[in-house]
XYZ file of C-alpha atoms in Angstrom:
537
model
C 0.033 0.084 -0.133
C 1.495 3.021 -1.058
C 1.032 6.896 0.140
C 1.060 10.162 -2.063
C 3.164 12.959 -0.637
C 3.573 15.513 -3.161
C 5.637 14.151 -5.923
C 6.874 11.452 -3.845
C 5.282 7.989 -3.305
C 6.002 6.374 0.133
C 5.544 2.842 0.881
C 3.279 2.942 4.095
C 4.673 0.992 7.199
C 2.862 -2.061 7.916
C 1.888 -2.191 11.602
C 3.054 -4.508 14.091
C 0.788 -7.731 14.813
C -1.208 -7.522 17.817
C -2.524 -11.358 18.300
C -4.631 -12.133 21.172
C -2.510 -11.324 24.180
C -2.845 -12.348 28.149
C -5.129 -12.076 30.623
C -4.607 -12.235 34.229
C -6.367 -14.894 35.352
C -6.097 -14.863 39.344
C -4.535 -12.846 42.064
C -3.642 -14.843 44.922
C -1.523 -13.003 48.020
C -0.858 -10.287 45.846
C 0.587 -12.230 42.847
C -1.236 -12.017 39.356
C -0.666 -16.030 37.717
C -1.389 -15.686 33.893
C -1.062 -18.464 31.369
C -0.007 -16.513 28.590
C 2.814 -14.323 29.011
C 2.764 -10.991 30.679
C 3.580 -8.004 28.190
C 7.096 -7.895 27.190
C 9.157 -4.579 28.697
C 10.257 -3.342 25.347
C 10.206 0.200 26.477
C 13.184 -0.756 28.854
C 15.434 -1.441 25.850
C 18.019 1.164 25.513
C 17.306 3.486 22.465
C 19.134 2.293 19.555
C 18.061 -1.638 20.648
C 14.684 -0.464 20.885
C 14.932 0.912 17.570
C 16.370 -2.104 15.985
C 13.659 -4.177 17.572
C 10.647 -2.172 16.435
C 12.051 -1.575 13.088
C 12.542 -5.409 12.737
C 9.001 -6.105 13.971
C 7.252 -4.157 11.677
C 9.612 -5.789 8.770
C 8.942 -9.400 9.731
C 5.886 -9.081 11.172
C 6.581 -10.350 15.008
C 6.030 -9.043 18.185
C 9.040 -7.249 20.024
C 8.775 -10.044 22.607
C 9.649 -12.531 19.463
C 12.942 -10.344 18.773
C 14.202 -8.602 21.691
C 15.933 -11.509 23.597
C 17.855 -12.669 20.290
C 18.791 -9.003 19.702
C 20.249 -8.446 23.125
C 21.943 -11.691 22.529
C 23.130 -10.926 19.136
C 24.828 -7.878 20.681
C 26.138 -9.815 23.627
C 27.910 -11.842 21.270
C 29.694 -8.675 19.587
C 30.575 -7.345 22.838
C 31.766 -10.585 24.911
C 35.585 -11.266 23.110
C 36.765 -7.730 24.578
C 34.586 -7.031 28.039
C 34.261 -8.302 31.227
C 31.733 -7.050 34.265
C 32.464 -6.615 37.620
C 28.919 -7.938 39.003
C 30.071 -7.689 42.541
C 33.070 -6.170 44.174
C 36.302 -8.445 42.973
C 34.451 -10.488 41.115
C 33.963 -10.532 37.202
C 32.250 -12.423 34.766
C 32.002 -12.462 30.824
C 29.259 -10.976 28.819
C 27.647 -13.560 27.092
C 23.900 -14.765 27.774
C 21.759 -18.043 27.232
C 18.182 -17.717 25.537
C 15.610 -20.141 24.530
C 12.753 -18.808 22.526
C 10.006 -21.038 22.287
C 8.339 -20.296 18.962
C 5.899 -22.355 16.547
C 6.668 -23.254 13.073
C 6.460 -20.224 10.447
C 7.047 -17.867 13.135
C 9.802 -15.963 11.129
C 12.806 -17.725 13.203
C 15.310 -17.833 10.428
C 14.735 -14.583 9.039
C 15.109 -12.873 12.686
C 18.186 -14.895 12.748
C 19.620 -14.111 9.520
C 18.993 -10.209 9.887
C 20.411 -10.206 13.327
C 23.566 -11.898 12.461
C 24.065 -10.532 9.296
C 26.912 -7.777 10.489
C 28.360 -10.361 12.528
C 28.708 -13.004 9.225
C 29.711 -10.547 7.215
C 32.722 -9.511 9.699
C 33.457 -13.271 9.559
C 33.870 -13.004 5.672
C 36.188 -9.886 5.777
C 37.910 -11.302 8.479
C 38.254 -14.702 6.787
C 39.451 -12.943 3.448
C 42.253 -11.073 5.258
C 43.501 -13.964 7.416
C 44.122 -16.073 3.655
C 46.447 -12.981 3.205
C 47.942 -13.452 6.384
C 48.535 -16.995 6.288
C 50.449 -16.971 2.800
C 52.745 -14.371 4.338
C 53.219 -16.372 7.498
C 53.722 -19.621 5.535
C 56.466 -17.336 3.431
C 58.064 -16.456 6.540
C 58.358 -19.834 8.097
C 59.844 -21.315 4.790
C 62.712 -18.806 5.062
C 62.725 -19.269 8.890
C 63.431 -22.916 8.480
C 66.132 -22.586 5.691
C 67.628 -20.037 7.934
C 67.759 -22.375 10.906
C 68.911 -25.192 9.113
C 71.875 -23.366 7.703
C 72.675 -21.830 11.353
C 72.342 -25.615 12.686
C 74.807 -26.708 10.179
C 77.310 -23.861 10.755
C 77.070 -24.912 14.607
C 77.960 -28.454 13.639
C 80.727 -27.525 11.293
C 82.466 -25.133 14.211
C 82.149 -27.871 16.939
C 83.569 -30.705 14.811
C 86.485 -28.412 14.166
C 86.599 -27.226 18.055
C 86.272 -23.772 17.289
C 83.777 -21.272 19.179
C 79.934 -21.447 18.252
C 78.824 -18.532 20.469
C 78.343 -16.109 17.583
C 75.883 -18.731 15.731
C 74.042 -19.741 18.808
C 73.324 -15.642 19.487
C 72.006 -15.610 15.887
C 70.325 -18.897 16.242
C 68.359 -17.251 19.461
C 67.855 -14.116 17.748
C 65.960 -15.874 15.039
C 63.593 -17.624 17.271
C 63.469 -14.283 19.656
C 62.007 -12.610 16.152
C 59.757 -15.067 15.204
C 56.374 -14.425 14.021
C 53.335 -16.149 15.402
C 51.033 -18.365 12.853
C 47.918 -15.518 12.373
C 45.021 -16.165 14.359
C 41.443 -16.111 12.534
C 38.920 -14.256 14.367
C 35.333 -15.779 14.433
C 32.395 -15.479 16.793
C 29.203 -18.010 15.152
C 29.726 -21.706 15.451
C 27.808 -24.008 13.081
C 29.257 -27.801 14.591
C 26.955 -28.304 17.684
C 29.411 -30.635 19.333
C 30.770 -30.187 22.612
C 34.554 -31.028 21.060
C 33.570 -28.498 18.285
C 32.976 -26.134 20.648
C 36.394 -26.232 22.782
C 38.287 -26.442 19.482
C 36.482 -23.295 18.017
C 37.518 -21.369 21.175
C 41.100 -22.569 21.013
C 41.569 -21.812 17.290
C 39.258 -18.719 16.694
C 39.700 -16.335 19.718
C 38.508 -17.628 22.867
C 35.016 -16.527 22.083
C 32.092 -18.567 20.443
C 28.185 -18.237 19.758
C 25.772 -21.470 19.091
C 22.913 -19.565 17.486
C 20.400 -21.976 15.839
C 17.047 -20.853 14.494
C 15.925 -24.786 14.115
C 16.682 -25.473 17.666
C 15.214 -29.227 17.173
C 18.668 -30.449 15.623
C 20.422 -29.235 19.082
C 17.978 -31.107 21.319
C 18.201 -34.240 19.259
C 22.059 -33.936 19.398
C 24.405 -35.047 21.867
C 25.695 -31.549 22.944
C 21.924 -31.212 24.525
C 23.188 -33.659 26.978
C 26.412 -31.992 28.145
C 24.293 -29.486 30.397
C 27.402 -29.314 32.887
C 29.852 -28.485 30.181
C 27.427 -25.703 28.792
C 26.733 -24.274 32.305
C 30.636 -24.321 32.762
C 30.882 -22.285 29.732
C 28.225 -19.683 30.499
C 30.477 -19.291 34.153
C 33.046 -18.646 31.585
C 35.269 -21.297 33.625
C 38.582 -22.584 32.595
C 38.032 -25.480 30.076
C 40.599 -28.509 29.600
C 40.194 -30.996 26.793
C 42.449 -33.522 24.780
C 41.455 -33.129 20.904
C 41.546 -36.431 18.526
C 45.414 -36.175 18.432
C 45.944 -36.560 22.443
C 46.948 -33.140 22.708
C 45.637 -31.554 25.851
C 44.945 -27.860 25.944
C 43.557 -25.692 28.745
C 41.135 -22.882 27.654
C 41.341 -19.636 29.731
C 38.134 -17.728 30.697
C 36.639 -18.616 27.660
C 33.384 -16.082 26.278
C 30.204 -18.142 25.638
C 26.614 -17.323 24.431
C 23.771 -19.488 23.356
C 20.390 -18.709 21.616
C 17.799 -21.351 20.537
C 14.565 -21.067 18.820
C 12.657 -24.084 19.280
C 9.127 -25.183 18.596
C 7.537 -25.748 22.132
C 6.775 -29.341 21.935
C 10.373 -30.284 21.044
C 11.612 -28.695 24.307
C 9.307 -29.932 26.560
C 9.481 -33.543 25.292
C 13.232 -32.977 25.696
C 12.625 -31.900 29.553
C 10.795 -34.910 29.972
C 13.780 -36.771 29.789
C 16.546 -34.622 30.541
C 14.686 -31.647 32.580
C 16.081 -32.826 35.880
C 19.723 -33.207 34.754
C 19.281 -29.587 33.110
C 18.230 -28.537 36.486
C 20.578 -30.296 38.806
C 23.515 -29.007 36.636
C 22.170 -25.300 36.845
C 22.016 -24.972 33.318
C 18.360 -24.404 33.493
C 18.985 -21.270 35.703
C 21.318 -19.697 33.693
C 18.841 -19.506 30.665
C 16.723 -16.778 29.708
C 13.474 -18.374 28.206
C 10.619 -16.758 26.175
C 7.329 -17.985 25.027
C 5.875 -15.596 23.002
C 2.221 -15.767 21.322
C 2.522 -16.328 17.643
C 1.471 -13.808 15.292
C 0.730 -16.126 12.268
C -2.805 -15.248 10.991
C -2.367 -11.818 12.126
C 0.644 -10.649 9.573
C 0.538 -8.120 6.668
C 2.659 -9.836 3.839
C 2.768 -6.703 2.204
C 5.696 -5.384 4.125
C 8.995 -3.613 2.674
C 12.463 -4.292 4.129
C 13.447 -1.724 7.176
C 16.657 0.121 7.450
C 18.979 -1.722 10.022
C 22.252 0.206 8.887
C 22.631 1.693 12.365
C 22.441 -1.553 14.000
C 24.919 -2.945 11.265
C 27.145 -0.351 11.696
C 27.174 -0.509 15.511
C 27.600 -4.212 15.641
C 30.750 -3.778 13.191
C 32.027 -0.852 14.921
C 32.397 -2.861 18.384
C 33.886 -6.222 16.513
C 36.466 -3.724 15.149
C 37.204 -2.047 18.265
C 40.670 -2.796 19.927
C 39.313 -4.653 22.769
C 37.075 -7.075 20.684
C 39.687 -7.428 17.879
C 42.696 -8.559 20.294
C 45.050 -5.585 20.153
C 44.406 -4.695 23.580
C 43.623 -6.322 26.987
C 40.187 -6.876 27.931
C 38.103 -4.024 29.358
C 36.685 -4.865 32.698
C 33.224 -2.430 33.184
C 32.422 -1.478 36.706
C 29.225 0.132 37.769
C 28.594 3.420 39.094
C 27.692 3.562 42.716
C 24.122 4.134 42.360
C 23.799 1.421 39.870
C 25.749 -1.076 42.291
C 23.086 -0.300 44.940
C 19.914 -0.841 42.422
C 21.926 -4.214 41.184
C 22.679 -5.101 45.013
C 18.669 -4.226 45.922
C 17.503 -6.379 42.968
C 19.459 -9.238 44.276
C 18.438 -9.106 47.554
C 14.635 -8.454 46.744
C 15.168 -11.872 44.714
C 16.672 -13.372 47.854
C 13.768 -12.598 49.978
C 11.258 -14.511 47.505
C 13.597 -17.637 47.661
C 12.203 -18.511 51.360
C 9.865 -21.340 51.654
C 6.277 -20.460 50.103
C 7.945 -17.503 48.825
C 7.381 -16.209 45.050
C 10.579 -17.706 43.541
C 11.053 -20.696 46.048
C 10.103 -22.991 43.105
C 12.005 -21.617 40.655
C 15.061 -20.785 42.957
C 17.737 -22.033 40.410
C 16.779 -19.167 37.825
C 15.835 -16.809 40.717
C 19.562 -17.190 41.852
C 21.074 -16.386 38.835
C 18.672 -13.444 37.770
C 21.228 -10.720 39.227
C 23.979 -11.857 37.251
C 21.870 -12.059 34.212
C 21.204 -8.488 34.870
C 24.867 -7.489 35.155
C 25.782 -8.600 31.980
C 22.676 -7.081 30.226
C 23.531 -4.039 31.651
C 26.967 -4.049 30.264
C 25.908 -5.200 26.848
C 23.678 -2.062 26.983
C 26.163 0.169 28.332
C 28.515 -1.234 25.297
C 26.217 -1.053 22.651
C 24.708 2.297 23.140
C 28.453 3.423 22.829
C 28.760 4.775 26.356
C 32.067 5.538 28.396
C 33.188 4.817 31.707
C 31.224 3.092 34.370
C 27.910 1.510 33.903
C 25.073 3.833 34.439
C 21.822 3.575 36.680
C 19.327 3.974 33.694
C 21.325 1.033 31.895
C 21.317 -1.153 34.982
C 17.320 -0.181 35.682
C 16.673 -1.440 32.095
C 18.509 -4.528 32.304
C 16.606 -5.370 35.470
C 13.178 -4.713 34.313
C 13.895 -7.199 31.119
C 15.716 -9.771 33.432
C 12.968 -9.349 36.022
C 10.494 -10.072 33.608
C 12.271 -13.094 32.274
C 12.634 -14.726 35.757
C 8.581 -14.703 35.984
C 8.643 -16.274 32.529
C 10.776 -18.971 33.624
C 8.052 -19.085 36.783
C 5.120 -19.306 34.358
C 6.653 -22.018 32.541
C 8.260 -24.020 34.947
C 7.017 -22.942 38.051
C 4.678 -24.599 40.572
C 1.171 -22.979 41.390
C 1.970 -23.122 45.077
C -0.596 -20.837 46.208
C -3.264 -22.676 44.817
C -5.562 -26.049 45.824
C -5.241 -29.137 43.658
C -8.580 -28.707 42.269
C -7.613 -25.081 41.214
C -4.004 -25.999 39.926
C -6.054 -28.360 37.771
C -8.342 -26.029 36.525
C -5.483 -23.494 35.661
C -3.758 -26.670 33.681
C -6.915 -27.100 31.687
C -7.101 -23.071 30.991
C -3.593 -23.179 29.950
C -3.995 -26.513 27.505
C -7.128 -24.639 25.966
C -5.541 -21.327 25.712
C -2.353 -22.952 23.931
C -4.870 -24.810 21.475
C -6.384 -21.209 20.980
C -2.769 -20.070 20.308
C -1.933 -22.609 17.958
C -4.791 -22.569 15.826
C -5.123 -18.624 15.789
C -8.193 -18.380 17.449
C -9.850 -20.096 14.474
C -11.964 -22.745 16.190
C -13.011 -23.635 19.777
C -10.924 -26.370 21.449
C -12.234 -29.894 21.485
C -12.478 -31.500 25.120
C -11.110 -34.662 24.535
C -7.503 -32.398 23.553
C -7.239 -31.934 27.312
C -6.993 -35.729 27.607
C -3.857 -35.573 25.320
C -2.070 -32.622 26.052
C -2.750 -31.394 29.789
C -0.495 -32.099 32.314
C 0.227 -35.849 33.473
C -1.559 -35.681 36.411
C -4.632 -34.485 34.652
C -4.454 -36.415 31.448
C -4.195 -39.634 33.613
C -6.901 -39.278 36.068
C -10.623 -39.098 34.469
C -12.392 -38.468 37.815
C -10.108 -35.558 38.755
C -10.407 -34.068 35.002
C -13.904 -34.091 35.205
C -14.061 -32.638 38.737
C -11.801 -29.668 37.366
C -14.192 -29.112 34.122
C -16.964 -28.969 36.690
C -15.172 -26.454 38.794
C -14.769 -24.575 35.786
C -18.478 -24.676 34.282
C -19.858 -23.875 37.631
C -17.686 -20.513 37.921
C -18.228 -19.462 34.348
C -14.680 -19.597 33.186
C -15.578 -22.101 30.233
C -18.749 -23.329 28.138
C -19.533 -26.237 26.294
C -20.704 -26.039 22.896
C -22.243 -29.324 20.984
C -22.638 -29.242 17.305
C -25.308 -31.032 15.088
C -24.030 -33.773 13.274
C -20.761 -33.852 15.410
C -20.002 -35.914 18.356
C -17.328 -33.996 19.756
C -17.968 -31.591 22.785
C -16.009 -28.178 21.993
C -14.586 -26.008 25.299
C -14.619 -22.195 24.712
C -13.899 -19.514 27.139
C -16.029 -16.669 27.407
C -14.777 -13.587 26.586
C -12.236 -14.977 23.982
C -13.304 -13.502 20.606
C -12.845 -15.849 17.808
C -12.260 -15.063 14.068
C -13.944 -14.367 10.766
C -13.181 -17.370 9.090
C -14.864 -20.301 11.313
C -18.295 -17.987 11.128
C -18.649 -19.496 7.755
C -18.472 -23.135 9.204
C -18.786 -23.668 13.070
C -20.751 -20.250 14.004
C -23.325 -21.249 11.107
C -23.918 -24.700 12.625
C -24.045 -23.231 15.973
C -26.513 -20.647 14.944
C -28.579 -23.440 13.389
C -28.847 -25.483 16.356
C -29.271 -22.723 18.629
C -30.988 -20.222 16.961
C -28.602 -17.319 18.649
C -24.924 -17.236 19.358
C -23.299 -17.880 22.357
C -22.010 -14.103 22.792
C -18.533 -15.286 23.315
C -18.677 -17.068 19.587
C -19.870 -13.600 18.110
C -17.279 -11.855 15.707
C -17.462 -8.337 17.177
C -13.716 -7.206 16.308
C -13.902 -4.394 13.861
C -11.895 -4.917 10.353
C -7.844 -4.369 10.825
C -8.278 -4.776 14.971
C -7.745 -7.616 16.994
C -9.020 -8.547 20.355
C -7.465 -9.124 23.821
C -7.707 -11.663 25.947
């Protein structure tokens, strides 16, 4: 769609999709619990990152929540080789982040990755071309070096046989070795070989910094790498790595820098965690990861979009990669916090700690809660570098990082925590509602949820106990939180949630059948959203 302004034709910007979002279901003890994510705090992103995320959201027709965690991690990957951050006095850590985005098929995972990683890939391509030239020069030097070494050794042997003084030749040989050139090391950031030894060898060969970014995370979770949770946790913590290569030679990698970002279908992740979730939790890997499960925009996207300008983002990433700390020409820079920012970070850590007590808000997700302050320190450092600030990390950058990491902690609780505040019947009801809403999320609100779906996809406790499941259904019916719909010539019982507005496509099938059967549509099945607008849960 074009807009005419004077003599120019401007391309209208496609709006960011607004899929059905979240609804606060209940409040207990002052704590609101949602079955869908709370709004992502994109306003807390620093200016350049915010602009990047919003531009990309318009371009690929995704919500900011679908893009922002990967954008932050891409910035962390660019920064991590050259910078450290002193999260606590006397204790430094790397800037690398671990992110898992749960996204459905056709949600634009590959497109988001390609755009955000393009400047890093372009930089690697350029450095690879330069390294080929440097390697050719080094090989020529080594050829001359070996010829000189051979000649000096021959001269020393002759002088020794004649009983003459060899000290002058020995000094020449020492000088030759002293002036020797090191083999040029190619600098890379992104690794495609998803194996633990592949990561170690990459860190050894390409500059002590590594990023594993997978837009199709199913390959990761089906590989052996996913089972090396303890090793991945150590890499996140930047602990020294010792390994033996295929030739039996031992290496030690000091303070590696590591980021990992995976986009994976929810069903793939949850199937994996059923088998290995306890191991991931026991090794501490789960708690180190920033999880993100956004609502899909499928069915709400405008297909007539134009590429947005990403020059500022691309230029800033390249500027960071070419900076002296990240290019390896100077020592790493250790970032510190302003005093007010340090107090803010300490207060945040103290607040989280108070919620780890028995029955506390985060007592059921203590592994993630205990790492949130460190993730906030890393993220604040990434914001500081990416936005081009100098000196100590400011209070503003710290508060922005705290807000986003606090959101990720609550997202972790939403996905993996227990409903500690509710009785068993209420827990079962929440599980059933979550299953129904997940169906609406996947189908784009185009059809009511079949009741028998709950028996297949709800939690194990609800699936395996018919009486318990039916009791929860009756509880939801009595409280008006669901309704049953039965259609003519259809033995399936459908379940709807009052207030959830369905999309126009089903009016030609299910809604017409329901109208024929009942004479009038239930209010929750009426299509009331004006064209071009989308209702909220």
